[in-house]
mmCIF file of C-alpha atoms in Angstrom:
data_model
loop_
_atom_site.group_PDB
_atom_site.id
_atom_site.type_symbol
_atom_site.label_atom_id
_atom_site.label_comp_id
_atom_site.label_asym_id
_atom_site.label_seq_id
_atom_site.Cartn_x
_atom_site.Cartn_y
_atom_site.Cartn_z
ATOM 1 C CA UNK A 7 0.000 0.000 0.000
ATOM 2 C CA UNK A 8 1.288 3.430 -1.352
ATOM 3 C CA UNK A 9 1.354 6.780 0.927
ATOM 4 C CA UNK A 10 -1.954 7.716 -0.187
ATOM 5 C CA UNK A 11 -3.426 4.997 0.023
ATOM 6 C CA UNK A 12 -2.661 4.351 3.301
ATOM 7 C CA UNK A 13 -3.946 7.590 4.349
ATOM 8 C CA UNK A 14 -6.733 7.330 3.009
ATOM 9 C CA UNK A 15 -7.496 3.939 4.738
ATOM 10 C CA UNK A 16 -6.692 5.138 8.346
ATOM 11 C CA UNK A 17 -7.831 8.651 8.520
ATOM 12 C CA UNK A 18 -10.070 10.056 10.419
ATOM 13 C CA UNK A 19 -12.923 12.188 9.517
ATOM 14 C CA UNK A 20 -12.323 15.925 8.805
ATOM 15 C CA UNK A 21 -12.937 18.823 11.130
ATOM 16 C CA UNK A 22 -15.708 21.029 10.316
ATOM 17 C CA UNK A 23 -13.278 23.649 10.028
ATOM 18 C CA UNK A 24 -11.592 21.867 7.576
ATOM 19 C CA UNK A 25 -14.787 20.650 5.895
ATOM 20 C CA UNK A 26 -15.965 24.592 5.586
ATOM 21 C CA UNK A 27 -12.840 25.715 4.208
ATOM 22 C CA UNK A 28 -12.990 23.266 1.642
ATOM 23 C CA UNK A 29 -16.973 24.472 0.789
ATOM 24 C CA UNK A 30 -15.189 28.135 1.087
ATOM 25 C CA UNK A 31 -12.467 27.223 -1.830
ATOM 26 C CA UNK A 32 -14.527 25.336 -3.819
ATOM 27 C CA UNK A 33 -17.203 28.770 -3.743
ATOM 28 C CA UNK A 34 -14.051 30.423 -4.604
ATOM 29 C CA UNK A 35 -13.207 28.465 -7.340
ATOM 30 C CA UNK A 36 -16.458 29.215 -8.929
ATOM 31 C CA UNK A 37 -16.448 33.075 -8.850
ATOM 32 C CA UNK A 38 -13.781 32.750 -11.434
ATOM 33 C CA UNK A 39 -14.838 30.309 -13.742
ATOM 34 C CA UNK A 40 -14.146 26.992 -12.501
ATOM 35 C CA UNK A 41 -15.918 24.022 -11.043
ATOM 36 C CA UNK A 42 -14.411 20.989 -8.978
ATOM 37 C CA UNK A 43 -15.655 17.771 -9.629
ATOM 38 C CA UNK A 44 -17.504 17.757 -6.657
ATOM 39 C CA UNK A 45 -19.042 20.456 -7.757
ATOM 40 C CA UNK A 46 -20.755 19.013 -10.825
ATOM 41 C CA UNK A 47 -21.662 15.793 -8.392
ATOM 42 C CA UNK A 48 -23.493 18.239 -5.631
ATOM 43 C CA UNK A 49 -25.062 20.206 -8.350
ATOM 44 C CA UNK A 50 -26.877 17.311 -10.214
ATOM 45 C CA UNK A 51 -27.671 16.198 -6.728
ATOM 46 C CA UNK A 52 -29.472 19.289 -5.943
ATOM 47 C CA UNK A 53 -31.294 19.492 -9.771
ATOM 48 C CA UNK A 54 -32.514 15.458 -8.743
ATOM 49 C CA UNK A 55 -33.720 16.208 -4.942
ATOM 50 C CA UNK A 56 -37.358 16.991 -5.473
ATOM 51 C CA UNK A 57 -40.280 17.484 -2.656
ATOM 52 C CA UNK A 58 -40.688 19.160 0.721
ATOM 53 C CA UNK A 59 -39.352 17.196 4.314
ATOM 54 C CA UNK A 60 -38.398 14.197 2.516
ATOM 55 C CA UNK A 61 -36.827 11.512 4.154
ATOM 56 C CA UNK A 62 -33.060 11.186 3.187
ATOM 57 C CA UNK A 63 -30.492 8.787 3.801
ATOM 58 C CA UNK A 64 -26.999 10.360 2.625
ATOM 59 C CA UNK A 65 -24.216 6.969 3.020
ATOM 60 C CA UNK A 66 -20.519 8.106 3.347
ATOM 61 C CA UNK A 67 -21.487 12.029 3.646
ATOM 62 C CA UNK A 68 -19.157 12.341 6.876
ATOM 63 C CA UNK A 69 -16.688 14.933 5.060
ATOM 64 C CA UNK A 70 -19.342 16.790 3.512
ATOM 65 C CA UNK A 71 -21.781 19.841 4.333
ATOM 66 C CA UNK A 72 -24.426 17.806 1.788
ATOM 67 C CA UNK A 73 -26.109 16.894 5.292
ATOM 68 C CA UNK A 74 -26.528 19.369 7.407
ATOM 69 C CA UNK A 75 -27.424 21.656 4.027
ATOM 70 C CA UNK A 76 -30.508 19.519 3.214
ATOM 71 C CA UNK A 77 -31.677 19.215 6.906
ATOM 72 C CA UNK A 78 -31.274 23.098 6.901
ATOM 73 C CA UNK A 79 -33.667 22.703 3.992
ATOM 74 C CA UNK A 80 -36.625 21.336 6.155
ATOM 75 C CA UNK A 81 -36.115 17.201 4.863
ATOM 76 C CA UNK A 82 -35.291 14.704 7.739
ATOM 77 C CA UNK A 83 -31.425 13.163 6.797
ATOM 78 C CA UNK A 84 -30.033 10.213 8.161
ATOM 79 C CA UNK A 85 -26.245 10.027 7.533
ATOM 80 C CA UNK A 86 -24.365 6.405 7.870
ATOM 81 C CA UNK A 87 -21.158 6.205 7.620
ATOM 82 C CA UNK A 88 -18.082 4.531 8.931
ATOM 83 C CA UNK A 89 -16.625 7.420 11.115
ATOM 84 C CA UNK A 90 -18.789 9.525 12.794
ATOM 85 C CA UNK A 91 -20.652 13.045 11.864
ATOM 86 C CA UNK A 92 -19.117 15.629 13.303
ATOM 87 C CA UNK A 93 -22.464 18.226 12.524
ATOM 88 C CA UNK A 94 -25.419 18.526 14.370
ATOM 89 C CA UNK A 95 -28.979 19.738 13.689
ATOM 90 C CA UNK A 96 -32.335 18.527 14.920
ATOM 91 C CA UNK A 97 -33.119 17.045 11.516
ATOM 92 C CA UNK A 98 -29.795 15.058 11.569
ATOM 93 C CA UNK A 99 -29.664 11.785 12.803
ATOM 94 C CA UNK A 100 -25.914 10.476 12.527
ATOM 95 C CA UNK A 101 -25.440 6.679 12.583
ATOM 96 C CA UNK A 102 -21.749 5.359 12.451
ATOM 97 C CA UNK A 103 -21.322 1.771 11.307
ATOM 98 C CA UNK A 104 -21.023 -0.230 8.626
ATOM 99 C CA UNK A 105 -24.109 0.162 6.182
ATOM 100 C CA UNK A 106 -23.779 -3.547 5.122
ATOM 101 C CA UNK A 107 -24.836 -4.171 8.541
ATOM 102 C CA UNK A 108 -27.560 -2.042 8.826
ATOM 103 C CA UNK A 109 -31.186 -2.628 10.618
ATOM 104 C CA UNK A 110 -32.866 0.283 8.518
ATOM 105 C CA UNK A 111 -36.402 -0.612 8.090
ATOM 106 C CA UNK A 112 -37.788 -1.456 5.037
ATOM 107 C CA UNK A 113 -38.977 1.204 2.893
ATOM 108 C CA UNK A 114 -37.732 3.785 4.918
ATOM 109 C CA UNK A 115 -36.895 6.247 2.973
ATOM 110 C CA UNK A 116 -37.619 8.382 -0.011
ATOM 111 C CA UNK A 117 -34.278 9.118 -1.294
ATOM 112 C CA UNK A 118 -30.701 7.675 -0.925
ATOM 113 C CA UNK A 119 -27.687 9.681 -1.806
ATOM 114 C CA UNK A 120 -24.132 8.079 -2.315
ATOM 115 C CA UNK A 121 -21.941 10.468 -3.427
ATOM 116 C CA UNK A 122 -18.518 9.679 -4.515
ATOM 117 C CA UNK A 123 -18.691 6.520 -1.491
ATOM 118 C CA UNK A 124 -19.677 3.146 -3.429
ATOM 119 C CA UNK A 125 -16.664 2.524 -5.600
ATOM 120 C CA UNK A 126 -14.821 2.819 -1.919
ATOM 121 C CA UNK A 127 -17.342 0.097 0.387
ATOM 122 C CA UNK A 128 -16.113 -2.914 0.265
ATOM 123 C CA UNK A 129 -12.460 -2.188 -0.216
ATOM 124 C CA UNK A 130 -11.242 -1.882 3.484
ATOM 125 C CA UNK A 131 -10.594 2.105 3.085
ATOM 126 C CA UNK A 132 -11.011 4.013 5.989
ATOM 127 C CA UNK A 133 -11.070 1.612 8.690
ATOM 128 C CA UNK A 134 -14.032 -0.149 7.038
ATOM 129 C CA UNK A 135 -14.209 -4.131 6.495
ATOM 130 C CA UNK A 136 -13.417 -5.441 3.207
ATOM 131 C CA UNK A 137 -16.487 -7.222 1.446
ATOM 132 C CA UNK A 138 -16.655 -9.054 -2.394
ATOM 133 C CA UNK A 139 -18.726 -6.870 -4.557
ATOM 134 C CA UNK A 140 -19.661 -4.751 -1.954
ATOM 135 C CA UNK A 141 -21.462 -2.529 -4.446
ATOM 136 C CA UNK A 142 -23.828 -5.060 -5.923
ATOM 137 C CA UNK A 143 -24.502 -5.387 -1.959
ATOM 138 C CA UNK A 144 -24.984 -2.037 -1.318
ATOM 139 C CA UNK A 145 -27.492 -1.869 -4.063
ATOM 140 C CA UNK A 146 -29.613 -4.475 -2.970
ATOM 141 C CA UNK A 147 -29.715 -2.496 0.344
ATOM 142 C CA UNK A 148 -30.731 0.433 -0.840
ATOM 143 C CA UNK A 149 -33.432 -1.064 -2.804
ATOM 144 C CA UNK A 150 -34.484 -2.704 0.185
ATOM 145 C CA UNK A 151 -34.715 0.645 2.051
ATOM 146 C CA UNK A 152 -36.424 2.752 -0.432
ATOM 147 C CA UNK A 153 -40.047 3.516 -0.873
ATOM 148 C CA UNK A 154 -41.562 2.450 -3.644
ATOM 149 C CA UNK A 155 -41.092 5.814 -5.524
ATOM 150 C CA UNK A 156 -38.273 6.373 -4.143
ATOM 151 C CA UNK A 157 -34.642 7.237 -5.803
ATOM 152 C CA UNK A 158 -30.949 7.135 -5.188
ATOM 153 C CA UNK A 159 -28.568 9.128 -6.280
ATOM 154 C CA UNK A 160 -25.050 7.737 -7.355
ATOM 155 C CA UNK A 161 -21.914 9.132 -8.462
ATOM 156 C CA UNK A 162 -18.741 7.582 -9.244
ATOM 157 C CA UNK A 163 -15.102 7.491 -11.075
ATOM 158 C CA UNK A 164 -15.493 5.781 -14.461
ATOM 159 C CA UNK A 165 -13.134 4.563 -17.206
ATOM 160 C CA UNK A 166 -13.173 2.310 -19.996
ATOM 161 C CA UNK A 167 -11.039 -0.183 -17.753
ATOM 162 C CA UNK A 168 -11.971 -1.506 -14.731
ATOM 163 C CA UNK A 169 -9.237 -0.327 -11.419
ATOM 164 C CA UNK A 170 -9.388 -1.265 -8.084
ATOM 165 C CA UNK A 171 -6.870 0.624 -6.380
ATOM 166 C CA UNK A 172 -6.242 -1.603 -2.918
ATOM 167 C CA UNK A 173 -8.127 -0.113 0.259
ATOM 168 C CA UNK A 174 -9.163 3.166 -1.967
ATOM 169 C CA UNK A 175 -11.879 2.871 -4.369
ATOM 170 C CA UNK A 176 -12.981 1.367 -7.791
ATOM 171 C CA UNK A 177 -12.877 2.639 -11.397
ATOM 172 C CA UNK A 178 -16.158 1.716 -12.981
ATOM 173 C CA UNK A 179 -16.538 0.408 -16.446
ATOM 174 C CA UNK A 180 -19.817 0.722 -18.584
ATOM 175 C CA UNK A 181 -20.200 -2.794 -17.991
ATOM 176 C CA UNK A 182 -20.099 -3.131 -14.865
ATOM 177 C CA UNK A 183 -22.327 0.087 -14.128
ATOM 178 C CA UNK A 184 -25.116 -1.939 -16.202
ATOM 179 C CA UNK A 185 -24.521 -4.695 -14.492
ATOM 180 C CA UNK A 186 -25.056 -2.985 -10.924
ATOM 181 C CA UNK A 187 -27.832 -1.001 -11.942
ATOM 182 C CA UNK A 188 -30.142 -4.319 -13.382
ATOM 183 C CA UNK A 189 -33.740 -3.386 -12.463
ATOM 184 C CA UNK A 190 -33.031 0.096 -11.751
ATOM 185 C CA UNK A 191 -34.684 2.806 -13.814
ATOM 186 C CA UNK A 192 -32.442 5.223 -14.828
ATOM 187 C CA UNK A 193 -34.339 8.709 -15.094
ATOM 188 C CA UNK A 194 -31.158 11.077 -15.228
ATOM 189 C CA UNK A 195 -27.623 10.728 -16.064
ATOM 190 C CA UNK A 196 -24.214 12.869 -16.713
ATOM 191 C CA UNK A 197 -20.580 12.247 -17.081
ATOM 192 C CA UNK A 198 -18.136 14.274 -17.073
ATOM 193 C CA UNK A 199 -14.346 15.142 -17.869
ATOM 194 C CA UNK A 200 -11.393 17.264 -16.045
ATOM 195 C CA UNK A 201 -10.804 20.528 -18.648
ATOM 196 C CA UNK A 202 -8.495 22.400 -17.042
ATOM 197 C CA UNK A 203 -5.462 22.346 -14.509
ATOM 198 C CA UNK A 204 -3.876 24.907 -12.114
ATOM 199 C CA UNK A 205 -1.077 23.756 -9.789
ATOM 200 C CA UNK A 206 -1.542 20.705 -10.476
ATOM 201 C CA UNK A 207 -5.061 20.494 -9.156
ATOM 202 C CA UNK A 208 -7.890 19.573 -11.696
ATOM 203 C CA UNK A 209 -10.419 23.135 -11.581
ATOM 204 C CA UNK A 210 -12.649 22.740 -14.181
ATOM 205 C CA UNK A 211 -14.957 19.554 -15.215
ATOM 206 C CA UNK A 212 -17.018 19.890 -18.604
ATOM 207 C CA UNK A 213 -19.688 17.946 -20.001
ATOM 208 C CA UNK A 214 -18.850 14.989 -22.190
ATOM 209 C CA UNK A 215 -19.903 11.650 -23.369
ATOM 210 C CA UNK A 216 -19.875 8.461 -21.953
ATOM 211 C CA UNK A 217 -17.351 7.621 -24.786
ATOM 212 C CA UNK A 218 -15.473 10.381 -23.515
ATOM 213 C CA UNK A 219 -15.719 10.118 -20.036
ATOM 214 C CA UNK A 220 -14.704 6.486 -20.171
ATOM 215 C CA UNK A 221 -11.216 7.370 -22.594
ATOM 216 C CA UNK A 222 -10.669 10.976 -20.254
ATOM 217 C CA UNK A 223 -7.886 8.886 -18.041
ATOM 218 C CA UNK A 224 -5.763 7.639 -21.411
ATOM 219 C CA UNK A 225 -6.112 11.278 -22.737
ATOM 220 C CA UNK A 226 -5.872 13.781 -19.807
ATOM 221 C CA UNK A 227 -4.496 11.509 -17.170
ATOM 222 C CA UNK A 228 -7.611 11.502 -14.507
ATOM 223 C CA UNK A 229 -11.046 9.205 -14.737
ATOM 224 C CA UNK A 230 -13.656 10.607 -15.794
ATOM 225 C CA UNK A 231 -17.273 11.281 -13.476
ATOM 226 C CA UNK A 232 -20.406 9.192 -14.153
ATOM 227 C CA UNK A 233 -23.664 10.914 -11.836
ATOM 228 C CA UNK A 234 -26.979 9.003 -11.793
ATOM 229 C CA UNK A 235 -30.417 8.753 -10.800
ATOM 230 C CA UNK A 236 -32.583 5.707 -10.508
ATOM 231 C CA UNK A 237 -35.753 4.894 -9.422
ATOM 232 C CA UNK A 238 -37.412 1.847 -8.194
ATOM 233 C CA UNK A 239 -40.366 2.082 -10.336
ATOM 234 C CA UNK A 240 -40.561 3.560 -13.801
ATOM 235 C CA UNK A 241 -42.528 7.141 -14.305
ATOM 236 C CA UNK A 242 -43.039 9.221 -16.951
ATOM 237 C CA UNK A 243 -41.336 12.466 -17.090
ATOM 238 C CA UNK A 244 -44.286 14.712 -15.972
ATOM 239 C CA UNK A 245 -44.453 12.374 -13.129
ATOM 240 C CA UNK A 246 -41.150 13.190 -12.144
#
């Protein structure tokens, strides 16, 4: 195991400090034209979170303001993850454990977010257990826990060829992404590519192709971004 990815198999979650400066310089990076990966993943997350005081279960959000910004919002979130929460708000509940292991009640809840977290379950990354396609796992849960009009959200790294980089996180191929989302209805869907670079920091993410988001690592040197949104049961688009 490299530097990196031994720190990112051991550490511990970020202060909110930390967590807030990050939100600050990504804010930044916006006034002037660019837009972080994470950026274009919170974004279509926002466009694809519909409805008032919906129930919302966001898996792996510990380093991220996603949370507590959608219980500000009025819906009821539920954050699992690994390592522990470290916001509070009386529409958070925070539980830390292992989501494979879970005794969520069926049907539970209207929406589940993973952002950027299922190519890492599984994998043993962050102090987590390691599991065999964990993600076809995860899946199952979440179908499990969702309403019957209910949706997930799911983003992920994605390439052409499959990588699994040892206690990290996976590189998903098209294959494999139709393969994990079998009876899933897919009702939105971007990918994305890295466009520019400053200090050796990827700043700005443009549309593309799946063609293109799945070659972006032989030409520019960094995976592309695949976001979706499924649903349990299929609805027509002024249903939506």
């Amino acid at each position: 195991m490299n530097g990196i990815e031994a720190f990112h198999a051991h550490r511990s979650p970020d202060s909110p400090l930390k967590v807030r400066m990050r939100e600050m310089a990504r804010r930044i990076l916006r006034l002037f034209g660019g837009r972080s990966s994470r950026d274009v993943e919170y974004d279509f997350a926002y466009r694809n979170i519909v409805g008032n005081c919906l129930r919302i279960l966001d898996i792996g959000g510990c380093d991220s303001l996603l949370p507590l910004i959608l219980a500000n919002q009025g819906h009821q979130v539920t954050v699992y993850d690994f390592r522990r929460y470290p916001e509070s708000h009386p529409n958070l509940t925070i539980i830390q454990g292992d989501f494979l292991n879970n005794h969520l009640e069926s049907a539970s809840f209207d929406l589940v977010i993973l952002i950027s977290t299922i190519e890492h379950i599984g994998l043993g990354g962050y102090g987590a257990p390691e599991y065999p396609d964990a993600d076809f796992r995860v899946m199952k849960e979440v179908y499990r826990i969702l309403t019957d009009e209910g949706k997930v959200i799911v983003t992920f790294p994605f390439n052409k060829r499959e990588r699994v980089i040892p206690q990290f996180e996976r590189w998903y191929t098209p294959e494999r992404v139709r393969r994990l989302f079998e009876g899933w209805y897919v009702i939105d869907v971007e990918f994305w590519i890295a466009e520019r670079r400053l200090f050796g920091r990827w700043v700005k993410w443009k549309p593309a192709t799946m063609r293109e988001a799945a070659e972006a690592y032989d030409k520019v040197g960094v995976q592309g971004v695949a976001c979706f949104c499924l649903a349990k049961a299929f609805r027509e688009w002024w249903e939506r």
